[in-house]
């Protein structure tokens, strides 16, 4: 039986990336911003879908392909439904898909501002005494691990340091001063809370 609560902390950008492309009205390269609107076009059984971007200067539009000339039978019904209903979550997912944007825009503009999303990957069997956090980074960040742990778990930095000195905080993969360094994608931190009287409060703050 595992007495470990496993959570995932995902660091996601706050502002959707912009496309840097030539605006034919401005006659120069401009940042195009996602408008939050999509277009769906049917040609027989084949469909095109785009996310519409607007020039930050003149409002000119640019259509970023979501898919093109795709047979209706090859489209995920959930995606099709989301497109037909201008589903906000679906549109946001496309807008933040920086690799997808790069494929069509070549050059993109990213923003360093991030926020944190917490999810429970595996609840503990029985009462948890250990916390394991998996970091999932959609973007690179300069945030330091101990600083984030301190802020999000409601522990003072000196308490995090004391726990680490006592060997109660382990980073995977291990590294010298891993906690003092910037967070890395797919890094894990395991904290032994067996002796902490307030562990339930800490565990609650670790989840969503
Ligand atoms: Zn323009």
JSON list of C-alpha atoms and ligand atoms in Angstrom, two decimals:
[
{"chain": "A", "resi": 1, "resn": "UNK", "atom": "CA", "xyz": [0.00, 0.00, 0.00]},
{"chain": "A", "resi": 2, "resn": "UNK", "atom": "CA", "xyz": [1.33, 3.38, -0.95]},
{"chain": "A", "resi": 3, "resn": "UNK", "atom": "CA", "xyz": [1.17, 6.12, 1.63]},
{"chain": "A", "resi": 4, "resn": "UNK", "atom": "CA", "xyz": [2.20, 8.65, -0.97]},
{"chain": "A", "resi": 5, "resn": "UNK", "atom": "CA", "xyz": [-0.06, 11.25, -2.46]},
{"chain": "A", "resi": 6, "resn": "UNK", "atom": "CA", "xyz": [1.07, 11.83, -6.04]},
{"chain": "A", "resi": 7, "resn": "UNK", "atom": "CA", "xyz": [0.20, 15.18, -7.58]},
{"chain": "A", "resi": 8, "resn": "UNK", "atom": "CA", "xyz": [1.13, 16.95, -10.77]},
{"chain": "A", "resi": 9, "resn": "UNK", "atom": "CA", "xyz": [1.92, 20.65, -10.90]},
{"chain": "A", "resi": 10, "resn": "UNK", "atom": "CA", "xyz": [1.72, 22.03, -14.40]},
{"chain": "A", "resi": 11, "resn": "UNK", "atom": "CA", "xyz": [3.30, 25.36, -15.16]},
{"chain": "A", "resi": 12, "resn": "UNK", "atom": "CA", "xyz": [1.41, 27.00, -17.98]},
{"chain": "A", "resi": 13, "resn": "UNK", "atom": "CA", "xyz": [1.82, 30.35, -19.68]},
{"chain": "A", "resi": 14, "resn": "UNK", "atom": "CA", "xyz": [-0.78, 32.99, -18.89]},
{"chain": "A", "resi": 15, "resn": "UNK", "atom": "CA", "xyz": [-0.70, 34.74, -22.24]},
{"chain": "A", "resi": 16, "resn": "UNK", "atom": "CA", "xyz": [-1.14, 32.84, -25.50]},
{"chain": "A", "resi": 17, "resn": "UNK", "atom": "CA", "xyz": [1.82, 33.02, -27.88]},
{"chain": "A", "resi": 18, "resn": "UNK", "atom": "CA", "xyz": [1.55, 35.36, -30.83]},
{"chain": "A", "resi": 19, "resn": "UNK", "atom": "CA", "xyz": [2.47, 34.74, -34.45]},
{"chain": "A", "resi": 20, "resn": "UNK", "atom": "CA", "xyz": [5.08, 37.04, -35.96]},
{"chain": "A", "resi": 21, "resn": "UNK", "atom": "CA", "xyz": [4.18, 37.24, -39.62]},
{"chain": "A", "resi": 22, "resn": "UNK", "atom": "CA", "xyz": [4.11, 39.72, -42.44]},
{"chain": "A", "resi": 23, "resn": "UNK", "atom": "CA", "xyz": [0.96, 41.82, -42.40]},
{"chain": "A", "resi": 24, "resn": "UNK", "atom": "CA", "xyz": [-0.02, 42.69, -45.96]},
{"chain": "A", "resi": 25, "resn": "UNK", "atom": "CA", "xyz": [-1.80, 45.83, -44.79]},
{"chain": "A", "resi": 26, "resn": "UNK", "atom": "CA", "xyz": [0.96, 47.14, -42.52]},
{"chain": "A", "resi": 27, "resn": "UNK", "atom": "CA", "xyz": [3.56, 45.95, -45.07]},
{"chain": "A", "resi": 28, "resn": "UNK", "atom": "CA", "xyz": [5.83, 44.76, -42.27]},
{"chain": "A", "resi": 29, "resn": "UNK", "atom": "CA", "xyz": [6.13, 41.96, -39.70]},
{"chain": "A", "resi": 30, "resn": "UNK", "atom": "CA", "xyz": [3.58, 42.26, -36.93]},
{"chain": "A", "resi": 31, "resn": "UNK", "atom": "CA", "xyz": [2.45, 40.25, -33.92]},
{"chain": "A", "resi": 32, "resn": "UNK", "atom": "CA", "xyz": [-0.87, 38.51, -34.61]},
{"chain": "A", "resi": 33, "resn": "UNK", "atom": "CA", "xyz": [-2.97, 37.83, -31.53]},
{"chain": "A", "resi": 34, "resn": "UNK", "atom": "CA", "xyz": [-5.51, 34.97, -31.23]},
{"chain": "A", "resi": 35, "resn": "UNK", "atom": "CA", "xyz": [-9.02, 36.41, -31.42]},
{"chain": "A", "resi": 36, "resn": "UNK", "atom": "CA", "xyz": [-10.72, 33.51, -29.64]},
{"chain": "A", "resi": 37, "resn": "UNK", "atom": "CA", "xyz": [-12.80, 32.81, -32.73]},
{"chain": "A", "resi": 38, "resn": "UNK", "atom": "CA", "xyz": [-12.65, 29.92, -35.16]},
{"chain": "A", "resi": 39, "resn": "UNK", "atom": "CA", "xyz": [-13.93, 29.32, -38.68]},
{"chain": "A", "resi": 40, "resn": "UNK", "atom": "CA", "xyz": [-15.21, 26.04, -39.97]},
{"chain": "A", "resi": 41, "resn": "UNK", "atom": "CA", "xyz": [-15.67, 25.55, -43.69]},
{"chain": "A", "resi": 42, "resn": "UNK", "atom": "CA", "xyz": [-17.23, 22.54, -45.42]},
{"chain": "A", "resi": 43, "resn": "UNK", "atom": "CA", "xyz": [-16.47, 21.45, -48.95]},
{"chain": "A", "resi": 44, "resn": "UNK", "atom": "CA", "xyz": [-18.49, 18.32, -49.52]},
{"chain": "A", "resi": 45, "resn": "UNK", "atom": "CA", "xyz": [-17.30, 15.78, -46.94]},
{"chain": "A", "resi": 46, "resn": "UNK", "atom": "CA", "xyz": [-14.05, 17.66, -46.37]},
{"chain": "A", "resi": 47, "resn": "UNK", "atom": "CA", "xyz": [-13.65, 20.32, -43.73]},
{"chain": "A", "resi": 48, "resn": "UNK", "atom": "CA", "xyz": [-11.27, 23.17, -42.98]},
{"chain": "A", "resi": 49, "resn": "UNK", "atom": "CA", "xyz": [-10.95, 24.74, -39.55]},
{"chain": "A", "resi": 50, "resn": "UNK", "atom": "CA", "xyz": [-8.95, 27.79, -38.57]},
{"chain": "A", "resi": 51, "resn": "UNK", "atom": "CA", "xyz": [-8.23, 29.81, -35.47]},
{"chain": "A", "resi": 52, "resn": "UNK", "atom": "CA", "xyz": [-8.47, 33.49, -36.35]},
{"chain": "A", "resi": 53, "resn": "UNK", "atom": "CA", "xyz": [-5.67, 35.86, -35.34]},
{"chain": "A", "resi": 54, "resn": "UNK", "atom": "CA", "xyz": [-5.66, 39.62, -35.63]},
{"chain": "A", "resi": 55, "resn": "UNK", "atom": "CA", "xyz": [-2.81, 41.99, -36.41]},
{"chain": "A", "resi": 56, "resn": "UNK", "atom": "CA", "xyz": [-1.97, 43.88, -33.21]},
{"chain": "A", "resi": 57, "resn": "UNK", "atom": "CA", "xyz": [-1.69, 47.06, -35.22]},
{"chain": "A", "resi": 58, "resn": "UNK", "atom": "CA", "xyz": [-4.35, 47.16, -37.95]},
{"chain": "A", "resi": 59, "resn": "UNK", "atom": "CA", "xyz": [-6.81, 44.37, -37.06]},
{"chain": "A", "resi": 60, "resn": "UNK", "atom": "CA", "xyz": [-6.07, 42.50, -40.29]},
{"chain": "A", "resi": 61, "resn": "UNK", "atom": "CA", "xyz": [-6.84, 38.80, -39.88]},
{"chain": "A", "resi": 62, "resn": "UNK", "atom": "CA", "xyz": [-4.71, 35.70, -40.30]},
{"chain": "A", "resi": 63, "resn": "UNK", "atom": "CA", "xyz": [-6.22, 32.21, -40.29]},
{"chain": "A", "resi": 64, "resn": "UNK", "atom": "CA", "xyz": [-4.14, 29.61, -38.52]},
{"chain": "A", "resi": 65, "resn": "UNK", "atom": "CA", "xyz": [-5.09, 26.15, -39.79]},
{"chain": "A", "resi": 66, "resn": "UNK", "atom": "CA", "xyz": [-6.34, 23.70, -37.16]},
{"chain": "A", "resi": 67, "resn": "UNK", "atom": "CA", "xyz": [-6.89, 21.19, -39.96]},
{"chain": "A", "resi": 68, "resn": "UNK", "atom": "CA", "xyz": [-7.40, 21.53, -43.70]},
{"chain": "A", "resi": 69, "resn": "UNK", "atom": "CA", "xyz": [-9.25, 19.41, -46.27]},
{"chain": "A", "resi": 70, "resn": "UNK", "atom": "CA", "xyz": [-9.85, 16.75, -43.70]},
{"chain": "A", "resi": 71, "resn": "UNK", "atom": "CA", "xyz": [-12.52, 14.12, -44.27]},
{"chain": "A", "resi": 72, "resn": "UNK", "atom": "CA", "xyz": [-15.36, 14.48, -41.79]},
{"chain": "A", "resi": 73, "resn": "UNK", "atom": "CA", "xyz": [-14.90, 10.83, -40.77]},
{"chain": "A", "resi": 74, "resn": "UNK", "atom": "CA", "xyz": [-11.28, 11.51, -39.75]},
{"chain": "A", "resi": 75, "resn": "UNK", "atom": "CA", "xyz": [-12.13, 14.31, -37.35]},
{"chain": "A", "resi": 76, "resn": "UNK", "atom": "CA", "xyz": [-12.51, 13.59, -33.65]},
{"chain": "A", "resi": 77, "resn": "UNK", "atom": "CA", "xyz": [-16.27, 14.14, -33.00]},
{"chain": "A", "resi": 78, "resn": "UNK", "atom": "CA", "xyz": [-15.43, 16.00, -29.78]},
{"chain": "A", "resi": 79, "resn": "UNK", "atom": "CA", "xyz": [-13.21, 18.43, -31.72]},
{"chain": "A", "resi": 80, "resn": "UNK", "atom": "CA", "xyz": [-15.89, 18.92, -34.35]},
{"chain": "A", "resi": 81, "resn": "UNK", "atom": "CA", "xyz": [-18.52, 19.59, -31.69]},
{"chain": "A", "resi": 82, "resn": "UNK", "atom": "CA", "xyz": [-16.17, 22.06, -29.95]},
{"chain": "A", "resi": 83, "resn": "UNK", "atom": "CA", "xyz": [-15.58, 23.89, -33.24]},
{"chain": "A", "resi": 84, "resn": "UNK", "atom": "CA", "xyz": [-19.29, 24.06, -34.05]},
{"chain": "A", "resi": 85, "resn": "UNK", "atom": "CA", "xyz": [-19.98, 25.54, -30.63]},
{"chain": "A", "resi": 86, "resn": "UNK", "atom": "CA", "xyz": [-16.95, 27.85, -30.39]},
{"chain": "A", "resi": 87, "resn": "UNK", "atom": "CA", "xyz": [-15.95, 25.96, -27.24]},
{"chain": "A", "resi": 88, "resn": "UNK", "atom": "CA", "xyz": [-13.70, 28.22, -25.16]},
{"chain": "A", "resi": 89, "resn": "UNK", "atom": "CA", "xyz": [-11.59, 25.45, -23.62]},
{"chain": "A", "resi": 90, "resn": "UNK", "atom": "CA", "xyz": [-10.91, 23.91, -27.02]},
{"chain": "A", "resi": 91, "resn": "UNK", "atom": "CA", "xyz": [-10.00, 27.30, -28.49]},
{"chain": "A", "resi": 92, "resn": "UNK", "atom": "CA", "xyz": [-7.69, 28.03, -25.57]},
{"chain": "A", "resi": 93, "resn": "UNK", "atom": "CA", "xyz": [-5.96, 24.68, -26.02]},
{"chain": "A", "resi": 94, "resn": "UNK", "atom": "CA", "xyz": [-5.27, 25.47, -29.67]},
{"chain": "A", "resi": 95, "resn": "UNK", "atom": "CA", "xyz": [-4.18, 29.04, -28.87]},
{"chain": "A", "resi": 96, "resn": "UNK", "atom": "CA", "xyz": [-1.61, 27.80, -26.29]},
{"chain": "A", "resi": 97, "resn": "UNK", "atom": "CA", "xyz": [-0.29, 25.01, -28.51]},
{"chain": "A", "resi": 98, "resn": "UNK", "atom": "CA", "xyz": [2.96, 26.74, -29.34]},
{"chain": "A", "resi": 99, "resn": "UNK", "atom": "CA", "xyz": [4.34, 23.88, -31.45]},
{"chain": "A", "resi": 100, "resn": "UNK", "atom": "CA", "xyz": [1.20, 23.93, -33.56]},
{"chain": "A", "resi": 101, "resn": "UNK", "atom": "CA", "xyz": [1.55, 27.67, -33.99]},
{"chain": "A", "resi": 102, "resn": "UNK", "atom": "CA", "xyz": [5.23, 27.35, -34.95]},
{"chain": "A", "resi": 103, "resn": "UNK", "atom": "CA", "xyz": [4.35, 24.92, -37.72]},
{"chain": "A", "resi": 104, "resn": "UNK", "atom": "CA", "xyz": [2.30, 27.61, -39.45]},
{"chain": "A", "resi": 105, "resn": "UNK", "atom": "CA", "xyz": [3.84, 30.88, -38.35]},
{"chain": "A", "resi": 106, "resn": "UNK", "atom": "CA", "xyz": [7.54, 30.07, -38.28]},
{"chain": "A", "resi": 107, "resn": "UNK", "atom": "CA", "xyz": [8.32, 32.80, -35.79]},
{"chain": "A", "resi": 108, "resn": "UNK", "atom": "CA", "xyz": [6.37, 33.22, -32.58]},
{"chain": "A", "resi": 109, "resn": "UNK", "atom": "CA", "xyz": [6.44, 35.48, -29.57]},
{"chain": "A", "resi": 110, "resn": "UNK", "atom": "CA", "xyz": [6.22, 33.89, -26.10]},
{"chain": "A", "resi": 111, "resn": "UNK", "atom": "CA", "xyz": [5.50, 35.44, -22.71]},
{"chain": "A", "resi": 112, "resn": "UNK", "atom": "CA", "xyz": [7.25, 34.58, -19.44]},
{"chain": "A", "resi": 113, "resn": "UNK", "atom": "CA", "xyz": [4.18, 35.07, -17.23]},
{"chain": "A", "resi": 114, "resn": "UNK", "atom": "CA", "xyz": [2.96, 31.68, -15.92]},
{"chain": "A", "resi": 115, "resn": "UNK", "atom": "CA", "xyz": [0.41, 30.14, -13.62]},
{"chain": "A", "resi": 116, "resn": "UNK", "atom": "CA", "xyz": [0.21, 26.82, -11.85]},
{"chain": "A", "resi": 117, "resn": "UNK", "atom": "CA", "xyz": [-2.38, 24.07, -12.30]},
{"chain": "A", "resi": 118, "resn": "UNK", "atom": "CA", "xyz": [-2.54, 21.28, -9.72]},
{"chain": "A", "resi": 119, "resn": "UNK", "atom": "CA", "xyz": [-3.99, 17.81, -10.23]},
{"chain": "A", "resi": 120, "resn": "UNK", "atom": "CA", "xyz": [-4.04, 14.60, -8.21]},
{"chain": "A", "resi": 121, "resn": "UNK", "atom": "CA", "xyz": [-2.47, 11.78, -10.23]},
{"chain": "A", "resi": 122, "resn": "UNK", "atom": "CA", "xyz": [-2.85, 9.14, -7.57]},
{"chain": "A", "resi": 123, "resn": "UNK", "atom": "CA", "xyz": [-4.46, 9.44, -4.16]},
{"chain": "A", "resi": 124, "resn": "UNK", "atom": "CA", "xyz": [-2.71, 7.72, -1.29]},
{"chain": "A", "resi": 125, "resn": "UNK", "atom": "CA", "xyz": [-3.99, 4.42, 0.02]},
{"chain": "A", "resi": 126, "resn": "UNK", "atom": "CA", "xyz": [-5.01, 5.15, 3.59]},
{"chain": "A", "resi": 127, "resn": "UNK", "atom": "CA", "xyz": [-3.64, 8.27, 5.24]},
{"chain": "A", "resi": 128, "resn": "UNK", "atom": "CA", "xyz": [-0.78, 9.77, 3.27]},
{"chain": "A", "resi": 129, "resn": "UNK", "atom": "CA", "xyz": [2.52, 10.54, 4.97]},
{"chain": "A", "resi": 130, "resn": "UNK", "atom": "CA", "xyz": [4.50, 11.39, 1.84]},
{"chain": "A", "resi": 131, "resn": "UNK", "atom": "CA", "xyz": [3.92, 13.85, -0.92]},
{"chain": "A", "resi": 132, "resn": "UNK", "atom": "CA", "xyz": [5.29, 13.37, -4.40]},
{"chain": "A", "resi": 133, "resn": "UNK", "atom": "CA", "xyz": [5.07, 16.22, -6.88]},
{"chain": "A", "resi": 134, "resn": "UNK", "atom": "CA", "xyz": [5.64, 15.76, -10.59]},
{"chain": "A", "resi": 135, "resn": "UNK", "atom": "CA", "xyz": [6.45, 18.98, -12.41]},
{"chain": "A", "resi": 136, "resn": "UNK", "atom": "CA", "xyz": [5.12, 19.36, -15.90]},
{"chain": "A", "resi": 137, "resn": "UNK", "atom": "CA", "xyz": [6.45, 22.43, -17.65]},
{"chain": "A", "resi": 138, "resn": "UNK", "atom": "CA", "xyz": [4.75, 23.59, -20.80]},
{"chain": "A", "resi": 139, "resn": "UNK", "atom": "CA", "xyz": [7.28, 26.41, -20.90]},
{"chain": "A", "resi": 140, "resn": "UNK", "atom": "CA", "xyz": [10.73, 26.99, -19.44]},
{"chain": "A", "resi": 141, "resn": "UNK", "atom": "CA", "xyz": [10.73, 28.94, -16.24]},
{"chain": "A", "resi": 142, "resn": "UNK", "atom": "CA", "xyz": [13.29, 30.59, -13.97]},
{"chain": "A", "resi": 143, "resn": "UNK", "atom": "CA", "xyz": [11.17, 29.73, -10.89]},
{"chain": "A", "resi": 144, "resn": "UNK", "atom": "CA", "xyz": [13.22, 27.99, -8.22]},
{"chain": "A", "resi": 145, "resn": "UNK", "atom": "CA", "xyz": [11.93, 24.74, -6.83]},
{"chain": "A", "resi": 146, "resn": "UNK", "atom": "CA", "xyz": [12.20, 25.62, -3.12]},
{"chain": "A", "resi": 147, "resn": "UNK", "atom": "CA", "xyz": [10.56, 28.98, -3.67]},
{"chain": "A", "resi": 148, "resn": "UNK", "atom": "CA", "xyz": [7.59, 27.38, -5.40]},
{"chain": "A", "resi": 149, "resn": "UNK", "atom": "CA", "xyz": [7.29, 24.63, -2.76]},
{"chain": "A", "resi": 150, "resn": "UNK", "atom": "CA", "xyz": [7.38, 27.24, -0.01]},
{"chain": "A", "resi": 151, "resn": "UNK", "atom": "CA", "xyz": [4.74, 29.45, -1.63]},
{"chain": "A", "resi": 152, "resn": "UNK", "atom": "CA", "xyz": [2.38, 26.67, -2.70]},
{"chain": "A", "resi": 153, "resn": "UNK", "atom": "CA", "xyz": [2.61, 24.41, 0.35]},
{"chain": "A", "resi": 154, "resn": "UNK", "atom": "CA", "xyz": [2.44, 27.27, 2.84]},
{"chain": "A", "resi": 155, "resn": "UNK", "atom": "CA", "xyz": [5.83, 26.44, 4.37]},
{"chain": "A", "resi": 156, "resn": "UNK", "atom": "CA", "xyz": [8.43, 29.03, 5.26]},
{"chain": "A", "resi": 157, "resn": "UNK", "atom": "CA", "xyz": [11.64, 28.84, 3.23]},
{"chain": "A", "resi": 158, "resn": "UNK", "atom": "CA", "xyz": [13.57, 28.00, 6.40]},
{"chain": "A", "resi": 159, "resn": "UNK", "atom": "CA", "xyz": [11.21, 25.08, 7.08]},
{"chain": "A", "resi": 160, "resn": "UNK", "atom": "CA", "xyz": [11.74, 23.76, 3.54]},
{"chain": "A", "resi": 161, "resn": "UNK", "atom": "CA", "xyz": [15.49, 24.09, 4.12]},
{"chain": "A", "resi": 162, "resn": "UNK", "atom": "CA", "xyz": [15.26, 22.28, 7.48]},
{"chain": "A", "resi": 163, "resn": "UNK", "atom": "CA", "xyz": [13.30, 19.42, 5.90]},
{"chain": "A", "resi": 164, "resn": "UNK", "atom": "CA", "xyz": [15.84, 19.23, 3.08]},
{"chain": "A", "resi": 165, "resn": "UNK", "atom": "CA", "xyz": [18.78, 19.22, 5.52]},
{"chain": "A", "resi": 166, "resn": "UNK", "atom": "CA", "xyz": [17.14, 16.36, 7.43]},
{"chain": "A", "resi": 167, "resn": "UNK", "atom": "CA", "xyz": [16.95, 14.37, 4.18]},
{"chain": "A", "resi": 168, "resn": "UNK", "atom": "CA", "xyz": [13.16, 14.61, 4.08]},
{"chain": "A", "resi": 169, "resn": "UNK", "atom": "CA", "xyz": [13.01, 16.29, 0.67]},
{"chain": "A", "resi": 170, "resn": "UNK", "atom": "CA", "xyz": [14.38, 14.41, -2.30]},
{"chain": "A", "resi": 171, "resn": "UNK", "atom": "CA", "xyz": [14.58, 15.56, -5.89]},
{"chain": "A", "resi": 172, "resn": "UNK", "atom": "CA", "xyz": [14.40, 13.04, -8.75]},
{"chain": "A", "resi": 173, "resn": "UNK", "atom": "CA", "xyz": [16.66, 13.03, -10.64]},
{"chain": "A", "resi": 174, "resn": "UNK", "atom": "CA", "xyz": [18.91, 14.01, -7.74]},
{"chain": "A", "resi": 175, "resn": "UNK", "atom": "CA", "xyz": [21.40, 16.83, -8.18]},
{"chain": "A", "resi": 176, "resn": "UNK", "atom": "CA", "xyz": [23.53, 19.11, -6.11]},
{"chain": "A", "resi": 177, "resn": "UNK", "atom": "CA", "xyz": [21.38, 21.94, -4.78]},
{"chain": "A", "resi": 178, "resn": "UNK", "atom": "CA", "xyz": [18.54, 20.71, -7.00]},
{"chain": "A", "resi": 179, "resn": "UNK", "atom": "CA", "xyz": [16.02, 22.58, -4.85]},
{"chain": "A", "resi": 180, "resn": "UNK", "atom": "CA", "xyz": [17.85, 25.89, -5.22]},
{"chain": "A", "resi": 181, "resn": "UNK", "atom": "CA", "xyz": [17.82, 25.64, -8.98]},
{"chain": "A", "resi": 182, "resn": "UNK", "atom": "CA", "xyz": [15.18, 26.44, -11.55]},
{"chain": "A", "resi": 183, "resn": "UNK", "atom": "CA", "xyz": [12.42, 23.87, -12.00]},
{"chain": "A", "resi": 184, "resn": "UNK", "atom": "CA", "xyz": [12.93, 21.29, -14.69]},
{"chain": "A", "resi": 185, "resn": "UNK", "atom": "CA", "xyz": [10.34, 19.53, -16.79]},
{"chain": "A", "resi": 186, "resn": "UNK", "atom": "CA", "xyz": [9.41, 16.03, -15.51]},
{"chain": "A", "resi": 187, "resn": "UNK", "atom": "CA", "xyz": [11.36, 16.58, -12.28]},
{"chain": "A", "resi": 188, "resn": "UNK", "atom": "CA", "xyz": [9.88, 15.02, -9.15]},
{"chain": "A", "resi": 189, "resn": "UNK", "atom": "CA", "xyz": [10.11, 16.09, -5.54]},
{"chain": "A", "resi": 190, "resn": "UNK", "atom": "CA", "xyz": [9.28, 13.68, -2.72]},
{"chain": "A", "resi": 191, "resn": "UNK", "atom": "CA", "xyz": [8.62, 15.10, 0.74]},
{"chain": "A", "resi": 192, "resn": "UNK", "atom": "CA", "xyz": [8.41, 12.91, 3.83]},
{"chain": "A", "resi": 193, "resn": "UNK", "atom": "CA", "xyz": [5.75, 14.46, 6.06]},
{"chain": "A", "resi": 194, "resn": "UNK", "atom": "CA", "xyz": [5.52, 11.64, 8.61]},
{"chain": "A", "resi": 195, "resn": "UNK", "atom": "CA", "xyz": [6.72, 13.85, 11.46]},
{"chain": "A", "resi": 196, "resn": "UNK", "atom": "CA", "xyz": [4.84, 16.99, 10.46]},
{"chain": "A", "resi": 197, "resn": "UNK", "atom": "CA", "xyz": [1.83, 17.65, 12.68]},
{"chain": "A", "resi": 198, "resn": "UNK", "atom": "CA", "xyz": [0.22, 19.85, 10.02]},
{"chain": "A", "resi": 199, "resn": "UNK", "atom": "CA", "xyz": [0.75, 17.38, 7.17]},
{"chain": "A", "resi": 200, "resn": "UNK", "atom": "CA", "xyz": [-2.95, 17.21, 6.26]},
{"chain": "A", "resi": 201, "resn": "UNK", "atom": "CA", "xyz": [-3.02, 20.95, 5.65]},
{"chain": "A", "resi": 202, "resn": "UNK", "atom": "CA", "xyz": [0.15, 20.69, 3.57]},
{"chain": "A", "resi": 203, "resn": "UNK", "atom": "CA", "xyz": [-1.27, 17.81, 1.53]},
{"chain": "A", "resi": 204, "resn": "UNK", "atom": "CA", "xyz": [-4.49, 19.72, 0.94]},
{"chain": "A", "resi": 205, "resn": "UNK", "atom": "CA", "xyz": [-2.56, 22.68, -0.44]},
{"chain": "A", "resi": 206, "resn": "UNK", "atom": "CA", "xyz": [-0.64, 20.37, -2.77]},
{"chain": "A", "resi": 207, "resn": "UNK", "atom": "CA", "xyz": [-3.81, 19.38, -4.61]},
{"chain": "A", "resi": 208, "resn": "UNK", "atom": "CA", "xyz": [-6.28, 21.34, -6.72]},
{"chain": "B", "resi": 1, "resn": "LIG", "atom": "ZN1", "xyz": [-1.37, 44.97, -39.76]}
]
